[in-house]
CSV table of C-alpha atoms and ligand atoms in Angstrom, one decimal:
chain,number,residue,atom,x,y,z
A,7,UNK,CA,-5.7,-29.7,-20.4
A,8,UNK,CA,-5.9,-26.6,-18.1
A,9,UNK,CA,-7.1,-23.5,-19.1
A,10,UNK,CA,-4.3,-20.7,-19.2
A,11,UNK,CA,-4.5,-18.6,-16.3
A,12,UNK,CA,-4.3,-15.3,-18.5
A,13,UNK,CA,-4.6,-15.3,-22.4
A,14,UNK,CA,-5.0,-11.7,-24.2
A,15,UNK,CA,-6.5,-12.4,-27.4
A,16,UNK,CA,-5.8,-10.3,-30.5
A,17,UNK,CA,-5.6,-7.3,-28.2
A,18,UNK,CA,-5.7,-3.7,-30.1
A,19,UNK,CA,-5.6,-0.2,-27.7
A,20,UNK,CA,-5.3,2.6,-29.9
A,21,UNK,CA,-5.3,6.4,-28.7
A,22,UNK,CA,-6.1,8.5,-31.8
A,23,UNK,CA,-3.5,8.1,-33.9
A,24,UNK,CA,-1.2,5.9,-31.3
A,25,UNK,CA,-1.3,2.3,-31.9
A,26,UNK,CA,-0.1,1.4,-28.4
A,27,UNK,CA,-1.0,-2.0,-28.6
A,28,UNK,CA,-1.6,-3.6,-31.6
A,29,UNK,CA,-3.1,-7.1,-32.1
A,30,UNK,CA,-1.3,-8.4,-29.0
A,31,UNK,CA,-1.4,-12.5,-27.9
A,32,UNK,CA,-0.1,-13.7,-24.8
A,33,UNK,CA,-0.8,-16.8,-22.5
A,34,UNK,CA,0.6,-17.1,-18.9
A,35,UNK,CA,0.0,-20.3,-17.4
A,36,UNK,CA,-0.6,-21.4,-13.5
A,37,UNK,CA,2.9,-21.2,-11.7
A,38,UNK,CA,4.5,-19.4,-14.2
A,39,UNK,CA,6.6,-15.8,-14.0
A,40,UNK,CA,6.4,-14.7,-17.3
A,41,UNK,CA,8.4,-11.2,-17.9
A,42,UNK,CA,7.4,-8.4,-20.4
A,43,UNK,CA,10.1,-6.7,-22.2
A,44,UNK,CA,11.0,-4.5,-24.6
A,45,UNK,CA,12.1,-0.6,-25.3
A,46,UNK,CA,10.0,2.3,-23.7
A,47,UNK,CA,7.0,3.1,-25.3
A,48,UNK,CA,6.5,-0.3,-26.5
A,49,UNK,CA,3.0,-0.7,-25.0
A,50,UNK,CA,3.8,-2.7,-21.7
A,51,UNK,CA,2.1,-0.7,-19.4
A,52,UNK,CA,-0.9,-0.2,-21.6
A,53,UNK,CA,-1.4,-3.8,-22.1
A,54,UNK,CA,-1.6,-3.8,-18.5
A,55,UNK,CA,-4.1,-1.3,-18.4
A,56,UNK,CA,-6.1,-3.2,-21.0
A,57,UNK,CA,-5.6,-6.2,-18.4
A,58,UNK,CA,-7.0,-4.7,-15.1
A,59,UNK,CA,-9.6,-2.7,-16.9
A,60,UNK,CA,-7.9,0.8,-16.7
A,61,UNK,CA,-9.1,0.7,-20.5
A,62,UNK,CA,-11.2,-1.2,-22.1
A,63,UNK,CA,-9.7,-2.2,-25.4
A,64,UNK,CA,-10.0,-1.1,-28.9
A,65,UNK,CA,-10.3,-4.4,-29.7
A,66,UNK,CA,-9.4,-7.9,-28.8
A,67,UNK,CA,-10.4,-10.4,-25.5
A,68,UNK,CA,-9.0,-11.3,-21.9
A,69,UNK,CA,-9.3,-14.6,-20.8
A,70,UNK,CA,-8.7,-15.5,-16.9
A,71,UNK,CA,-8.5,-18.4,-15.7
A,72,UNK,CA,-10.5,-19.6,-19.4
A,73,UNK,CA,-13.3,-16.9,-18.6
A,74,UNK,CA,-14.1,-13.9,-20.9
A,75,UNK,CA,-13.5,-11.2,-18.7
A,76,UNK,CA,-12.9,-8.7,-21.1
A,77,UNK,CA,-14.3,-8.2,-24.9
A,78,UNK,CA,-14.4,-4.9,-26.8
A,79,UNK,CA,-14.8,-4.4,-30.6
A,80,UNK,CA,-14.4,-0.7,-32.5
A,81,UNK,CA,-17.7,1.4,-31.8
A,82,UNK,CA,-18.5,5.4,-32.8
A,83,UNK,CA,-15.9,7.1,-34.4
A,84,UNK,CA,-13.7,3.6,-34.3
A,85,UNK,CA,-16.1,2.2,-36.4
A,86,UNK,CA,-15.1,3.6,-39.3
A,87,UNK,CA,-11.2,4.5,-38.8
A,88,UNK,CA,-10.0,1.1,-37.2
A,89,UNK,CA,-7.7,-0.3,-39.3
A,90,UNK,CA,-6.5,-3.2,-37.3
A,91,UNK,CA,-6.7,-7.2,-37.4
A,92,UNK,CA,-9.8,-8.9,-36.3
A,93,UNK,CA,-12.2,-5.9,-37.0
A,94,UNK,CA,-16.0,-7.5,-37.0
A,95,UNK,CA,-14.1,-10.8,-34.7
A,96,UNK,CA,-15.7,-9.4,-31.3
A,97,UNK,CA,-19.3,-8.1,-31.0
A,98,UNK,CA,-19.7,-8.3,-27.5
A,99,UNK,CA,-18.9,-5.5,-24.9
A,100,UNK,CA,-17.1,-6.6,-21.3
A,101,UNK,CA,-15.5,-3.9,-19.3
A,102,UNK,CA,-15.3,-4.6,-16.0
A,103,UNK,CA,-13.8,-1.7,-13.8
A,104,UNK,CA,-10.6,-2.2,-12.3
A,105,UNK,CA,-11.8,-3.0,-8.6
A,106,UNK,CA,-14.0,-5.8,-10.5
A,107,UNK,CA,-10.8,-7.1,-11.4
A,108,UNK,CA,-9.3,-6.9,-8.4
A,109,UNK,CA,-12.2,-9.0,-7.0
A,110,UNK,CA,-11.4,-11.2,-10.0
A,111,UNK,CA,-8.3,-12.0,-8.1
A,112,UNK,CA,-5.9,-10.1,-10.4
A,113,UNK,CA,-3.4,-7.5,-8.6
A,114,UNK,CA,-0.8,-5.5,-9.8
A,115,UNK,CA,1.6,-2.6,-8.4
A,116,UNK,CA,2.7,0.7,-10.8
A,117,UNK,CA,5.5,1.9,-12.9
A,118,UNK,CA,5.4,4.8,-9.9
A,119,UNK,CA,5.0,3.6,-6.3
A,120,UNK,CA,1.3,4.4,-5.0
A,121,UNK,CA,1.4,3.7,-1.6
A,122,UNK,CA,-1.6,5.7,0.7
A,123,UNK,CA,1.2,8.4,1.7
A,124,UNK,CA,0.0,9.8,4.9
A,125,UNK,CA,-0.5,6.3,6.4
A,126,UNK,CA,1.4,3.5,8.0
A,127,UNK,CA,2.7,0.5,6.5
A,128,UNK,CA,0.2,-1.4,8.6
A,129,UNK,CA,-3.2,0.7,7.4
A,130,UNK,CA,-1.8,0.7,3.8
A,131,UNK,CA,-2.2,-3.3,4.0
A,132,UNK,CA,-5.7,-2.8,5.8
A,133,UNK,CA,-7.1,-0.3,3.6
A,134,UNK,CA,-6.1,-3.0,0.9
A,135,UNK,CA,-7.6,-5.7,2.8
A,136,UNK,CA,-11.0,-3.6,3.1
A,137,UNK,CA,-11.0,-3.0,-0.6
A,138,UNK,CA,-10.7,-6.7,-1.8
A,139,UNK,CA,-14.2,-6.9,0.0
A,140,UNK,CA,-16.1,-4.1,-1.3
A,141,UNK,CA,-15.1,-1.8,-3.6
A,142,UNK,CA,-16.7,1.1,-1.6
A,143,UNK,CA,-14.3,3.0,0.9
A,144,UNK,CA,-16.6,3.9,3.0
A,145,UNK,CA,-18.7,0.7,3.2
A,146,UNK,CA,-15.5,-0.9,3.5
A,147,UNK,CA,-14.6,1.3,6.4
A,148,UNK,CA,-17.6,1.3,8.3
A,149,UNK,CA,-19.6,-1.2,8.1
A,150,UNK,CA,-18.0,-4.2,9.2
A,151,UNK,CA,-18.3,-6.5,12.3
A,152,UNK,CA,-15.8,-7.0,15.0
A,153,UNK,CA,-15.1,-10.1,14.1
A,154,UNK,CA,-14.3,-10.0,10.6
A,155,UNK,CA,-12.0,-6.5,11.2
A,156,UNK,CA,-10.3,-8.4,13.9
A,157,UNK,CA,-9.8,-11.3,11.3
A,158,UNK,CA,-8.7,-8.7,8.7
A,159,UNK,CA,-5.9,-6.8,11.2
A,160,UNK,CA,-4.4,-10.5,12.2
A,161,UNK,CA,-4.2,-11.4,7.9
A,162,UNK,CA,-2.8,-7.7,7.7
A,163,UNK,CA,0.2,-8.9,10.4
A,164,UNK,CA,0.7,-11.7,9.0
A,165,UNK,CA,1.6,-10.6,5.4
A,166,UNK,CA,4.0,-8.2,7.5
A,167,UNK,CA,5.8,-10.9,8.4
A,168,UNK,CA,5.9,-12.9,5.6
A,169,UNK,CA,7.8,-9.9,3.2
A,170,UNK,CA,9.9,-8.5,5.7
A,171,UNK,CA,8.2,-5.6,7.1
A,172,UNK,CA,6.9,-6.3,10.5
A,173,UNK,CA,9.7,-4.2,12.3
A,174,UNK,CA,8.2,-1.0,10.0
A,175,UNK,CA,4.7,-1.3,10.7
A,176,UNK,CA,3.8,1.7,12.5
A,177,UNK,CA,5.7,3.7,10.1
A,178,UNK,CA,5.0,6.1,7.5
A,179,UNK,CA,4.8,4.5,4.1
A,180,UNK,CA,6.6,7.0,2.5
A,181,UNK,CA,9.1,7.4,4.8
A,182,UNK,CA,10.4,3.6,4.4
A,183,UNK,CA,13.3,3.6,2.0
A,184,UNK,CA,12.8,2.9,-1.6
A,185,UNK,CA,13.2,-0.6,-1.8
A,186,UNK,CA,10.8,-1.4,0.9
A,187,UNK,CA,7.9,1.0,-0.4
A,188,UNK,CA,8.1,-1.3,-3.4
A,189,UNK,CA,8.1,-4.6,-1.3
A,190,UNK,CA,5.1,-2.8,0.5
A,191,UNK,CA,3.2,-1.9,-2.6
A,192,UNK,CA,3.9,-5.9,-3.6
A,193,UNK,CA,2.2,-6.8,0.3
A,194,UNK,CA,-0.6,-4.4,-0.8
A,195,UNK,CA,-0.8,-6.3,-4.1
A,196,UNK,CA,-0.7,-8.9,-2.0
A,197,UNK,CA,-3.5,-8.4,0.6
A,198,UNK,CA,-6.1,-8.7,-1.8
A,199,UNK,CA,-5.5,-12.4,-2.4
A,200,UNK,CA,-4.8,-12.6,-6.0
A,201,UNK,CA,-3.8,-15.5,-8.1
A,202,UNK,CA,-2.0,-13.6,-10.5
A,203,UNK,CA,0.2,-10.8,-10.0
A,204,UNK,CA,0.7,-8.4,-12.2
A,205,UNK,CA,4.3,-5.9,-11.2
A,206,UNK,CA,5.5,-3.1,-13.4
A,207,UNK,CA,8.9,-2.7,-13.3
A,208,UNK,CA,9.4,-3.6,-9.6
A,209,UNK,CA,12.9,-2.9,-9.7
A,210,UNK,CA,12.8,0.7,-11.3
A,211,UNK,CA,15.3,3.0,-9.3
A,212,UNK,CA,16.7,-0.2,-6.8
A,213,UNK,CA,20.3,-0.6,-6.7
A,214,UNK,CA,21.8,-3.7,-7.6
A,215,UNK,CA,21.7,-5.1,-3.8
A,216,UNK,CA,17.8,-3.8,-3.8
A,217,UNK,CA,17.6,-5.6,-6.6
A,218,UNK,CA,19.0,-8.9,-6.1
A,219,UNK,CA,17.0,-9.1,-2.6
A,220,UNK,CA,14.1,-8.4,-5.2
A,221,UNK,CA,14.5,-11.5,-7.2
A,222,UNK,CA,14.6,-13.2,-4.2
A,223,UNK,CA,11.5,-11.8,-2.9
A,224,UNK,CA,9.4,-12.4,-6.1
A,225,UNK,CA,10.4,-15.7,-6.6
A,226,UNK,CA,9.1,-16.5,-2.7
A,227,UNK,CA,5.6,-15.0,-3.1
A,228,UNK,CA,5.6,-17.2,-6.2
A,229,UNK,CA,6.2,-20.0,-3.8
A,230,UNK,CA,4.7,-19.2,-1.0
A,231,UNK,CA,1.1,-17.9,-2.2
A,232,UNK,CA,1.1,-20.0,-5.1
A,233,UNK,CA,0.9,-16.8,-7.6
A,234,UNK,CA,1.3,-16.8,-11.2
A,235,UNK,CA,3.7,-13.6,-12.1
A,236,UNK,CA,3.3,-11.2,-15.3
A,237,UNK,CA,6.1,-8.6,-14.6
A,238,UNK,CA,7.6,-5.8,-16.7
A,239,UNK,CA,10.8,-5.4,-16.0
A,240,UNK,CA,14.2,-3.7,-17.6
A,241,UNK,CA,16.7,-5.5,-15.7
A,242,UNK,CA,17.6,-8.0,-17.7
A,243,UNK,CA,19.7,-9.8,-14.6
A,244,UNK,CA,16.7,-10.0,-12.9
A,245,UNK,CA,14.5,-11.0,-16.0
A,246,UNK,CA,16.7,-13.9,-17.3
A,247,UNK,CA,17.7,-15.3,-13.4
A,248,UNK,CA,13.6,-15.8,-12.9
A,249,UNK,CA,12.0,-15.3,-15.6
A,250,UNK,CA,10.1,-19.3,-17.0
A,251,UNK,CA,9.4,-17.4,-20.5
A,252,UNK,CA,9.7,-13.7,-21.6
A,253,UNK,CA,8.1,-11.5,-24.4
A,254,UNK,CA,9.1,-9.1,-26.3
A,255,UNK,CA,7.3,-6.1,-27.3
A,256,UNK,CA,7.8,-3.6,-30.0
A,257,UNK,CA,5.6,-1.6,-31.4
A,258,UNK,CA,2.8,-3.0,-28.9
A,259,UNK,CA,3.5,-6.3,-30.6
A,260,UNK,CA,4.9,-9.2,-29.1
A,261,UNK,CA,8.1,-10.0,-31.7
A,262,UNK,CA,9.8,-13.1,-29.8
A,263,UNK,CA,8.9,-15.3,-27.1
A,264,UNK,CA,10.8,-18.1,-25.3
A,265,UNK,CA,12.7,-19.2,-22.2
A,266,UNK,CA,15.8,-16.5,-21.5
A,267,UNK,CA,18.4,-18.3,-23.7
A,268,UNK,CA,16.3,-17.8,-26.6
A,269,UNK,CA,15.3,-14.4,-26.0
A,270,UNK,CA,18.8,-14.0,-25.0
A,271,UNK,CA,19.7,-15.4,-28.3
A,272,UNK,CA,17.4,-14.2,-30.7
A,273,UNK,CA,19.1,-11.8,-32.8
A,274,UNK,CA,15.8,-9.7,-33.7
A,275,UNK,CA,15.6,-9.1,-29.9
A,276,UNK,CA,19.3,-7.8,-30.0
A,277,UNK,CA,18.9,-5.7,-33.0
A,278,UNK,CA,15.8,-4.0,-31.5
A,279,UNK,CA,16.0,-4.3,-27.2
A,280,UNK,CA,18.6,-6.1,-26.1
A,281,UNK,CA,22.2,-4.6,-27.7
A,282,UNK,CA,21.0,-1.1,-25.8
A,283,UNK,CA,19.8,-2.6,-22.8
A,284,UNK,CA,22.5,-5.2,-21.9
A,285,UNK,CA,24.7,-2.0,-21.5
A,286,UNK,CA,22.6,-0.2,-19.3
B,23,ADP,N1,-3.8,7.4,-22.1
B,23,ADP,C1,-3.0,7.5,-23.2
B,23,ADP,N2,-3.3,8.4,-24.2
B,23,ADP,C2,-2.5,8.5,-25.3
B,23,ADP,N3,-1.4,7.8,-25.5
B,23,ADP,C3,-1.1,6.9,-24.6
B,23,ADP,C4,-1.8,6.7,-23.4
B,23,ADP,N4,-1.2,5.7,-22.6
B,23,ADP,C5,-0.1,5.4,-23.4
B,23,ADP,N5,0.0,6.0,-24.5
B,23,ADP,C6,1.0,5.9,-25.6
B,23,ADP,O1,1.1,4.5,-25.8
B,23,ADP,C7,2.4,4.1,-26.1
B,23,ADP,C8,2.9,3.0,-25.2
B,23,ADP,O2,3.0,3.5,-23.9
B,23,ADP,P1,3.3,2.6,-22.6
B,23,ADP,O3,2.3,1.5,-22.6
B,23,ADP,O4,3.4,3.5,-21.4
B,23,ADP,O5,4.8,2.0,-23.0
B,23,ADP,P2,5.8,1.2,-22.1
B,23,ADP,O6,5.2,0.9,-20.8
B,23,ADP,O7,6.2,0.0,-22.9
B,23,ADP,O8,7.0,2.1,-21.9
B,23,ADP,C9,3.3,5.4,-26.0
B,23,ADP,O9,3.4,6.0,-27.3
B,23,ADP,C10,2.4,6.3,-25.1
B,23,ADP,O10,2.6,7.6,-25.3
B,24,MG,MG1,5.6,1.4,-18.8
């Protein structure tokens, strides 16, 4: 049997009193595009965060590719006050820092586009490139040989190519229209040669044609760099039309999971996501 290529193991991130995840279990496995959905607030993002290392978890495990990568249990004040499943379960601490992760081979883009704003399309993908080596800027900048930068800029035109973008690549990032700074922070996702992908909510502010050329897109780099997708995501045409399995959160809890008829179908997913969002 293969190991899952991501499994989040009784994952807890609580802020104070804000249980933003709460006990959370999820598996993606190789190939797959799994969506994450629910109403805002539900802990998405966060779980995301706890994923790439933006926080290290209250408590819980991350799993990639059937390696620990992440571990945290309750310590200090937490000791005491955490009232959640699977206190005492972890002992060990494993926070890598989200470049670690990176190296790891685990991307992702943001809720809000962060694209390096005063440069081109072309040295956004380079500047990603560079990082996927060393975490240091300035190492990264300097200190490489002619061959390997040459190697780098012909990757960096390539990926251009591939999502659509080599006609804007002397261009300012942020002066590409909206859906193309997404597809560019996706090729910046990209240039660091992950294996799985994480996007939150790609679609966010597209138009329905943006959109549509979207679904199309995601389900190519699927294809075409042999990815494994774990995407938030609130449109649900775009969710059921690629989604393989979905989960729904609430509450930082997953509370269904399944292939889009049954979330479609499952009438605690109405009740609490699904009867507002359909409408949107
Ligand atoms: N750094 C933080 N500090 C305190 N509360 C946070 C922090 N990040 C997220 N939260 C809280 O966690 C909950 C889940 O937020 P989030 O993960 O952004 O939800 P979603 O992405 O599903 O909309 C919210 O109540 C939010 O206010
Ligand atoms: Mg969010």
């Amino acid at each position: 049997m293969s190991e899952h290529v991501l499994k989040v193991e009784n994952a807890t991130m609580q802020f104070g009193g804000v249980v933003a995840v709460d006990n959370m279990n999820i598996v993606v496995d190789k190939g797959e595009i799994v969506s994450l959905i629910g109403p805002n607030g539900a802990g998405k993002t966060t779980a995301f965060n706890v994923i790439t290392g933006v926080y290290a978890p209250t408590n819980g495990a991350v799993y990639f590719n059937g390696k620990k990568i992440i571990e945290n249990h309750p310590q200090g004040k937490m000791k005491k006050l955490y009232q959640g499943q699977n206190a005492g379960k972890y002992t060990h601490v494993l926070a890598p820092t989200p470049d670690k992760i990176t190296q790891l081979g685990i991307a992702r883009t943001f809720q809000n586009i962060r694209l390096f704003k005063s440069q081109t399309v072309f040295e956004n993908i380079l500047i990603a490139k560079h990082l996927r080596r060393t975490s240091n800027l300035f190492t990264a900048t300097f200190h490489l040989n002619g061959k390997e930068e040459q190697k780098m800029r012909e990757d960096a035109t390539h990926l251009l190519e591939i999502v659509g973008l080599k006609d804007e690549r002397n261009e300012m990032a942020t002066s590409l229209p909206y859906g193309k700074q997404r597809r560019l922070e996706i090729a910046r996702a990209l240039a660091t040669n992950p294996s799985l992908l994480l996007l939150d909510e790609p679609a966010a502010g597209m138009n329905p044609q943006e959109t549509d050329e979207l679904t199309a897109f995601i389900g190519e780099i699927r294809d075409n760099f042999g990815l494994t997708i774990f995407m938030i995501e609130h449109h649900m045409d775009l969710v059921m039309e690629i989604s393989d399995r979905i989960y729904v959160l609430d509450f930082g809890k997953p509370i269904a999971e399944g292939v889009p008829e049954e979330i479609q179908n499952n009438q605690r997913v109405i009740d609490a996501y699904l009867g507002g969002a359909a409408d949107e």
